[in-house]
mmCIF file of C-alpha atoms and ligand atoms in Angstrom:
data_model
loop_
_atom_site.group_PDB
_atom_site.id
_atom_site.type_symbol
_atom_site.label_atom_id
_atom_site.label_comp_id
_atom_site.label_asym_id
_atom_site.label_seq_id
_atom_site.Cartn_x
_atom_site.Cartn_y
_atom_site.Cartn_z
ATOM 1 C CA UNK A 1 4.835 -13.218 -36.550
ATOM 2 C CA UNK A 2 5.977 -10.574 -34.273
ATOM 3 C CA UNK A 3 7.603 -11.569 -31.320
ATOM 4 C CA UNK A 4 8.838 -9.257 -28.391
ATOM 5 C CA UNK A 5 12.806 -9.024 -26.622
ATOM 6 C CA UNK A 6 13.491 -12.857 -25.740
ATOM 7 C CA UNK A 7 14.696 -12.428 -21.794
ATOM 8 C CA UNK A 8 16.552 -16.055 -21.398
ATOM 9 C CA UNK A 9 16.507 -16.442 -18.013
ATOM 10 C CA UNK A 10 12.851 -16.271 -16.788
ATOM 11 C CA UNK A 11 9.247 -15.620 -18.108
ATOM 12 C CA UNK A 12 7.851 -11.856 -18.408
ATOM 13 C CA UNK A 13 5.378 -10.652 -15.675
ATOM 14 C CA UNK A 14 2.534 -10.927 -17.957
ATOM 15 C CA UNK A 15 3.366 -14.491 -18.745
ATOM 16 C CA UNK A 16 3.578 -15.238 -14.975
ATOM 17 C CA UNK A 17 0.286 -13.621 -14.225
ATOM 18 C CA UNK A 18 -1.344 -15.908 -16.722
ATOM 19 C CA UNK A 19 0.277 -18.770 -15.210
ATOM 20 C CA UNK A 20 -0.788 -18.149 -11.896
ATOM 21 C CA UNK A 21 -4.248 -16.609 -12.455
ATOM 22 C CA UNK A 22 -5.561 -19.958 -14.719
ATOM 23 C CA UNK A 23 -3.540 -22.289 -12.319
ATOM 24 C CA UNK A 24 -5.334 -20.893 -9.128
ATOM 25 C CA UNK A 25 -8.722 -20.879 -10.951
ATOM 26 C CA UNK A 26 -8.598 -24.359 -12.781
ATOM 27 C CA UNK A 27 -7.429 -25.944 -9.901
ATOM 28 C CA UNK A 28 -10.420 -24.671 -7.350
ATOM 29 C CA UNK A 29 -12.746 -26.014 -10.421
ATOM 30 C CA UNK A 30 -11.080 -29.138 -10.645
ATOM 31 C CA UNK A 31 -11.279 -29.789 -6.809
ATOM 32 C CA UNK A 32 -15.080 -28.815 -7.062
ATOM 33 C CA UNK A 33 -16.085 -30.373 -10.095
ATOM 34 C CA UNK A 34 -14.688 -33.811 -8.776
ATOM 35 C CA UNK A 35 -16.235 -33.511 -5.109
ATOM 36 C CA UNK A 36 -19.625 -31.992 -6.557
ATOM 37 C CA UNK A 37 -21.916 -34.923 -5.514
ATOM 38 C CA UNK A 38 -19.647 -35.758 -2.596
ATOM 39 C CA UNK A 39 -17.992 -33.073 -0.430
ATOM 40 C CA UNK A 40 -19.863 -29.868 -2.305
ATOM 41 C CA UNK A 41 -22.955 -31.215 -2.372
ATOM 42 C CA UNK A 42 -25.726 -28.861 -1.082
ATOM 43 C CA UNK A 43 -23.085 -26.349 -1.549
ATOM 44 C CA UNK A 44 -24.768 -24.334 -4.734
ATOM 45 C CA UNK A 45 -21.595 -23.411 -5.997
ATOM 46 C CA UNK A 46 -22.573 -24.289 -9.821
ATOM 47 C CA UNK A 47 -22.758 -21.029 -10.969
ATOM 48 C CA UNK A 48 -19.514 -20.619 -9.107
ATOM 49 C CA UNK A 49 -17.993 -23.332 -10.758
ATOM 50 C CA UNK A 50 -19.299 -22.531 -14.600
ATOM 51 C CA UNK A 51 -18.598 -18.421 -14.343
ATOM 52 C CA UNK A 52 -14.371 -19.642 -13.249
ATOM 53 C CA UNK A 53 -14.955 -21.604 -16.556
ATOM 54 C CA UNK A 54 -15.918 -19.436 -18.505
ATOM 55 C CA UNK A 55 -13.040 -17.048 -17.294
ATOM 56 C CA UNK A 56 -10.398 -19.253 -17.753
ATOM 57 C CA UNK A 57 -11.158 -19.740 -21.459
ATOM 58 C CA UNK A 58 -10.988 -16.387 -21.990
ATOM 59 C CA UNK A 59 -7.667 -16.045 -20.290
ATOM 60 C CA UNK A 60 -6.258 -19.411 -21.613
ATOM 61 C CA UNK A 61 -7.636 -17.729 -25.413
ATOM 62 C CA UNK A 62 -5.405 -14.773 -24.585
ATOM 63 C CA UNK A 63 -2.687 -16.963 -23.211
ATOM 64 C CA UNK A 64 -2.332 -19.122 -26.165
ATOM 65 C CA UNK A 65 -2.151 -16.350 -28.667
ATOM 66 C CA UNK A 66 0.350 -14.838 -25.747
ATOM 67 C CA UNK A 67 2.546 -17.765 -26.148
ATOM 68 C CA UNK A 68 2.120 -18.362 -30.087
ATOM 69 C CA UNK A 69 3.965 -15.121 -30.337
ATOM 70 C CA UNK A 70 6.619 -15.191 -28.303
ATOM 71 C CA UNK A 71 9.048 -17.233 -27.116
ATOM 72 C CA UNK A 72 9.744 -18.857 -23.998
ATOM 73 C CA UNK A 73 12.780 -19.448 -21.417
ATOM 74 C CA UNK A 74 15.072 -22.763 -22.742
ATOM 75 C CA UNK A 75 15.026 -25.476 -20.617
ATOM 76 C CA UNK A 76 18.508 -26.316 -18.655
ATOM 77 C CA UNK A 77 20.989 -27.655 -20.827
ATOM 78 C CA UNK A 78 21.873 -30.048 -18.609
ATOM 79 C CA UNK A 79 18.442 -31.940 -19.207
ATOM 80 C CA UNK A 80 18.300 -34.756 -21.539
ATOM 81 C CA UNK A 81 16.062 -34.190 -24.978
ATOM 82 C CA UNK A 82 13.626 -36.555 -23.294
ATOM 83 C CA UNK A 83 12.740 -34.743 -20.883
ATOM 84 C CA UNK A 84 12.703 -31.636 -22.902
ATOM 85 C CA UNK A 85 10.589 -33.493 -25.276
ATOM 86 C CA UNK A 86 7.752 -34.555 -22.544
ATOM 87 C CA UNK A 87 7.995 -31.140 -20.700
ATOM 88 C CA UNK A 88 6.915 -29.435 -24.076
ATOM 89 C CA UNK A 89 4.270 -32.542 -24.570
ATOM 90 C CA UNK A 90 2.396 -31.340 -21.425
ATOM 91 C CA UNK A 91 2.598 -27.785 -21.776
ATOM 92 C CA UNK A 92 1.033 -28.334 -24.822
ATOM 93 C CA UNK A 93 -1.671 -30.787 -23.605
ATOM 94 C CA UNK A 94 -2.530 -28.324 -21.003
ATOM 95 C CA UNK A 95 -3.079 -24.715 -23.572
ATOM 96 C CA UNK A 96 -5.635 -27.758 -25.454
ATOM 97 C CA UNK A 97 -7.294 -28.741 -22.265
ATOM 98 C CA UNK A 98 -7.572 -25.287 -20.872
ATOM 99 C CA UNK A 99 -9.486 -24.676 -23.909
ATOM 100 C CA UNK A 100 -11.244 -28.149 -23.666
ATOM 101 C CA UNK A 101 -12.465 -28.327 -20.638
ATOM 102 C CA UNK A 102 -14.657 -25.123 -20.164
ATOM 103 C CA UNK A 103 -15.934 -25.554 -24.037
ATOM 104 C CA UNK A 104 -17.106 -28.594 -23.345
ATOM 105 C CA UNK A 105 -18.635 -27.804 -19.961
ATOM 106 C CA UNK A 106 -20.174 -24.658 -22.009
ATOM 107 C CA UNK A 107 -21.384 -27.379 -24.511
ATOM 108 C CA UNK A 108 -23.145 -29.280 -22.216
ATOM 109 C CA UNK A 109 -24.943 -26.631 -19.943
ATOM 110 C CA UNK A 110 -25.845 -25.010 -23.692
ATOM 111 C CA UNK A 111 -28.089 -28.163 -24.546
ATOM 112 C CA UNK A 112 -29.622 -31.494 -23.778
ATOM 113 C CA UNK A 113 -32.764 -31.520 -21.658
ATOM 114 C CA UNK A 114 -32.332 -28.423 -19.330
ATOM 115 C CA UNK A 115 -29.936 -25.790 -21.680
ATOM 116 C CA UNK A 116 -29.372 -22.422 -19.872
ATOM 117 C CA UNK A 117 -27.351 -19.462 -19.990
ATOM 118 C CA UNK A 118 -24.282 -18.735 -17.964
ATOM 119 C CA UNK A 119 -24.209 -16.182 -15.095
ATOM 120 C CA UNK A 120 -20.960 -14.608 -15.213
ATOM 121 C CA UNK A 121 -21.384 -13.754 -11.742
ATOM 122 C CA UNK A 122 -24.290 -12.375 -11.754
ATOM 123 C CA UNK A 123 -23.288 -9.609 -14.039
ATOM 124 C CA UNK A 124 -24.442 -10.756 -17.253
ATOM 125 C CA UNK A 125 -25.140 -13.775 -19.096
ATOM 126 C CA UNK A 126 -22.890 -15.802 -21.803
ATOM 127 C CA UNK A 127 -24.797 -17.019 -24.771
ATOM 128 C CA UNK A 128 -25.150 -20.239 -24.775
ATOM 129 C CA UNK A 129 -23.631 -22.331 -27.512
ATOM 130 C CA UNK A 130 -25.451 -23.385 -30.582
ATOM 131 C CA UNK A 131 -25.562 -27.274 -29.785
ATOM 132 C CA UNK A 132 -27.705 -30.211 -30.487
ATOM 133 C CA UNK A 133 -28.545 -32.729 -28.051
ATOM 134 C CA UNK A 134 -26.292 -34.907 -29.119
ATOM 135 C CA UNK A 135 -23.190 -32.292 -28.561
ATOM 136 C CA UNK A 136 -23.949 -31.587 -25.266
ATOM 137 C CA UNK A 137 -24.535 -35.162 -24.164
ATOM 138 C CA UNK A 138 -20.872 -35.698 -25.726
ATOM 139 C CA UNK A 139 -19.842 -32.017 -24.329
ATOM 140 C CA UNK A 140 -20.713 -33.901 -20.912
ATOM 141 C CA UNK A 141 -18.675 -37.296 -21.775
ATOM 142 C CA UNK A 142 -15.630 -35.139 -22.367
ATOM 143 C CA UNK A 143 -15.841 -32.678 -19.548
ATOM 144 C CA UNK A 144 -15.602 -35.860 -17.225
ATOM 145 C CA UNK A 145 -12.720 -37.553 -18.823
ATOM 146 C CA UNK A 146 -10.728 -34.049 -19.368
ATOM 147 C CA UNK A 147 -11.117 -33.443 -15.547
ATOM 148 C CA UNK A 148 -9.655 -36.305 -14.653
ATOM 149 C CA UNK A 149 -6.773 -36.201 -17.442
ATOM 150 C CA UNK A 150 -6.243 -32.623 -16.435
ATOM 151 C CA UNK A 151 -6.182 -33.686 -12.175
ATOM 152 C CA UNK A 152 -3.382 -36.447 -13.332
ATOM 153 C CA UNK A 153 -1.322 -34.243 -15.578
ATOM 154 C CA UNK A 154 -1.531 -31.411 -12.847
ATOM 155 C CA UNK A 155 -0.055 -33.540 -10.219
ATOM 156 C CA UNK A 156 2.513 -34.558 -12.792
ATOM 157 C CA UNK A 157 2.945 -30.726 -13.469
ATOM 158 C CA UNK A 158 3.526 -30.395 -9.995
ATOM 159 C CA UNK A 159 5.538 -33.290 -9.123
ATOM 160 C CA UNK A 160 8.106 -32.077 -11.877
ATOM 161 C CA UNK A 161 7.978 -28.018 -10.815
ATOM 162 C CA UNK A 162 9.221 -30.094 -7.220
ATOM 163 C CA UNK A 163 11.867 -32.366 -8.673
ATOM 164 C CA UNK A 164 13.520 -29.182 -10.224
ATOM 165 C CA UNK A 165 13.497 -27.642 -7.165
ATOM 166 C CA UNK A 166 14.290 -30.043 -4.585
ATOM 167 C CA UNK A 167 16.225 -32.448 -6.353
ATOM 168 C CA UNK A 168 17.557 -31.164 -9.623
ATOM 169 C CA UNK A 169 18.184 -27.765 -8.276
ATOM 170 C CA UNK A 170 18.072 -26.104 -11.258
ATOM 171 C CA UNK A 171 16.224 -22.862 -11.094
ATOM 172 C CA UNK A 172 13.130 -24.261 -13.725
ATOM 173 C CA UNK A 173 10.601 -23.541 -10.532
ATOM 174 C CA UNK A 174 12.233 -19.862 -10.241
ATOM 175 C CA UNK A 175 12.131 -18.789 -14.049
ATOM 176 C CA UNK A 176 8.081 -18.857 -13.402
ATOM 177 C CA UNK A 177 7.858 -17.269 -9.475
ATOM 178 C CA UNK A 178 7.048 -13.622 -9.108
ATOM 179 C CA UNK A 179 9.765 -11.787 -7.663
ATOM 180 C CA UNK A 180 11.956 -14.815 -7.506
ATOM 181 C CA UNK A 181 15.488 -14.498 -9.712
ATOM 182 C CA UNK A 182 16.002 -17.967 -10.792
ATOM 183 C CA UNK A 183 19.404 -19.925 -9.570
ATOM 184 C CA UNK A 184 20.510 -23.066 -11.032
ATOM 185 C CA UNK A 185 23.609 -24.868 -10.153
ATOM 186 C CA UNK A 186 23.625 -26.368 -13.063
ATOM 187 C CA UNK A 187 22.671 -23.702 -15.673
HETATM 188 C C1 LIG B 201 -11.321 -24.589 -16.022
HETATM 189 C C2 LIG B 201 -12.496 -24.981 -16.426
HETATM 190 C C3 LIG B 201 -13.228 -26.142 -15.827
HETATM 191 C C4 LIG B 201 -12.762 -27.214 -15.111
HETATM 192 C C5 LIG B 201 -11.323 -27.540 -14.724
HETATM 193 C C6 LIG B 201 -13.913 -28.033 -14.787
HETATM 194 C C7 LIG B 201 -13.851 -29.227 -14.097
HETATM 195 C C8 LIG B 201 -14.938 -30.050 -13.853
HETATM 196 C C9 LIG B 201 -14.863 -31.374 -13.343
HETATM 197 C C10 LIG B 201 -13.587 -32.118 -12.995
HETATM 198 C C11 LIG B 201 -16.127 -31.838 -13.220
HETATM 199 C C12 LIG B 201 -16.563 -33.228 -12.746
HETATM 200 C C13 LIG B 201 -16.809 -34.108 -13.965
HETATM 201 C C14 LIG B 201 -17.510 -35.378 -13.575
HETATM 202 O O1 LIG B 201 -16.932 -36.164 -12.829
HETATM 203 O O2 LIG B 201 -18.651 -35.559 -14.011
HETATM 204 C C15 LIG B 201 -17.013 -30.796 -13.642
HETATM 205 C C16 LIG B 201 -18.392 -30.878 -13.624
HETATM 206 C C17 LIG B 201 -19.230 -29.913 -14.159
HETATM 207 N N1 LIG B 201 -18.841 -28.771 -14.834
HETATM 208 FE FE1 LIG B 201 -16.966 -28.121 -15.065
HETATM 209 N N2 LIG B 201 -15.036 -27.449 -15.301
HETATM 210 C C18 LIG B 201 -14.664 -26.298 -15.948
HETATM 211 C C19 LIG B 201 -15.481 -25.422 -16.626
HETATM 212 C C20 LIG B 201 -16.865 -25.531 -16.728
HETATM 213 C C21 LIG B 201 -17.723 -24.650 -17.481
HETATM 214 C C22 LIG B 201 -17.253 -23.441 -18.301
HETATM 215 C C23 LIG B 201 -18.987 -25.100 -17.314
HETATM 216 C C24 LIG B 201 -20.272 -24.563 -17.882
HETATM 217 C C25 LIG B 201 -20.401 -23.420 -18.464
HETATM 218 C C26 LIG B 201 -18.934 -26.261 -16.455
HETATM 219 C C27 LIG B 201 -20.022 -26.982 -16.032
HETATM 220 C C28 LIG B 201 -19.965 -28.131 -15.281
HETATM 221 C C29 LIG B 201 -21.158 -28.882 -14.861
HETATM 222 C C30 LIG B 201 -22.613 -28.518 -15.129
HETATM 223 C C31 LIG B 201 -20.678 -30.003 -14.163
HETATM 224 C C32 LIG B 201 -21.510 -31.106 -13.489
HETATM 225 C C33 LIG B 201 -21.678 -32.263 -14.423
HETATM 226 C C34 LIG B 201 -22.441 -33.379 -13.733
HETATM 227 O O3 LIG B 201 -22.886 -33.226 -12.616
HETATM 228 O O4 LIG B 201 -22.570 -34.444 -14.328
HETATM 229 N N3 LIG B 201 -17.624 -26.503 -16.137
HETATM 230 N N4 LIG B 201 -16.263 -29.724 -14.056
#
């Protein structure tokens, strides 16, 4: 597998891009997606909502093979393997659900009783999926329990990107900020 000059101290540009770009995007869709029928309703941003999907599995597509050949920043030394251990867990739970989530939405607006096409914003349409019924109906099942698995893990994500900041001062926030040279007092 090739992999490219390992730079210890912080992730490449590239690798922050990605991180920023599907962050930004999955995040707007996950605040929409849960506040559809409530706060967006009326709204018509649907088409909105599927054409982000569909552009964050690309990206997250290229981002996985991105990260499955090269390697990434170690963690502090100063954390213990636990930590290490459940920091990998969700980064890894996250590349699967960033996959997840817009298949399955793709699955379910691909069949059961009213299948369509995608808009990708009004420049051209994706091809819908070859589903049954059946996969779509279960497309829809898990695109409502990976939302709110992905909301709870994000504010985990988040709570933890803060605790290295704020409290374990450790420059783990820094290693993924554009333009920011990560400092740790306890690197
Ligand atoms: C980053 C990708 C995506 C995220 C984070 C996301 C998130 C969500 C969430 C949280 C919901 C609410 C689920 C519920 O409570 O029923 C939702 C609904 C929906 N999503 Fe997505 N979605 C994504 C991609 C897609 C894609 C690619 C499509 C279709 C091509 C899609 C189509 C839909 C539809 C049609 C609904 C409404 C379902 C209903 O009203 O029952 N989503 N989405």
């Amino acid at each position: 597998m090739a992999r490219t000059a390992f730079n210890q101290r912080r992730y490449s540009r590239g690798a922050i891009a990605f991180h920023w770009i599907i962050a930004v995007l999955v995040i707007a869709n996950l605040i929409y997606g849960l506040f559809h029928e409530s706060l967006f309703k009326g709204a018509g941003l649907m088409p909105v909502h599927m054409a982000i999907g569909i552009t964050v599995l690309v990206l997250s597509i290229a981002r996985l093979a991105w990260r499955l050949t090269h390697r990434v920043p170690p963690l502090p030394a100063s954390l213990p393997g636990w930590e290490k251990g459940l920091s990998h867990l969700v980064h890894w739970i996250f590349y699967a659900l960033i996959i997840l989530m817009p298949l399955s939405g793709w699955a379910m607006t691909s069949g059961g009783r009213h299948p369509h096409p995608v808009s990708w914003f009004g420049l051209f349409d994706v091809p819908m999926l070859p589903v049954s019924g059946g996969m779509a109906g279960a497309g829809h099942e898990f695109h409502e329990i990976f939302g709110y698995a992905m909301a709870a893990l994000v504010v985990l994500h988040i709570a933890a990107a803060l605790r290295h900041q704020f409290i374990l001062r450790d420059g783990v926030l820094g290693r993924m900020m554009p333009g920011v040279e990560p400092s740790g007092r306890k690197r």
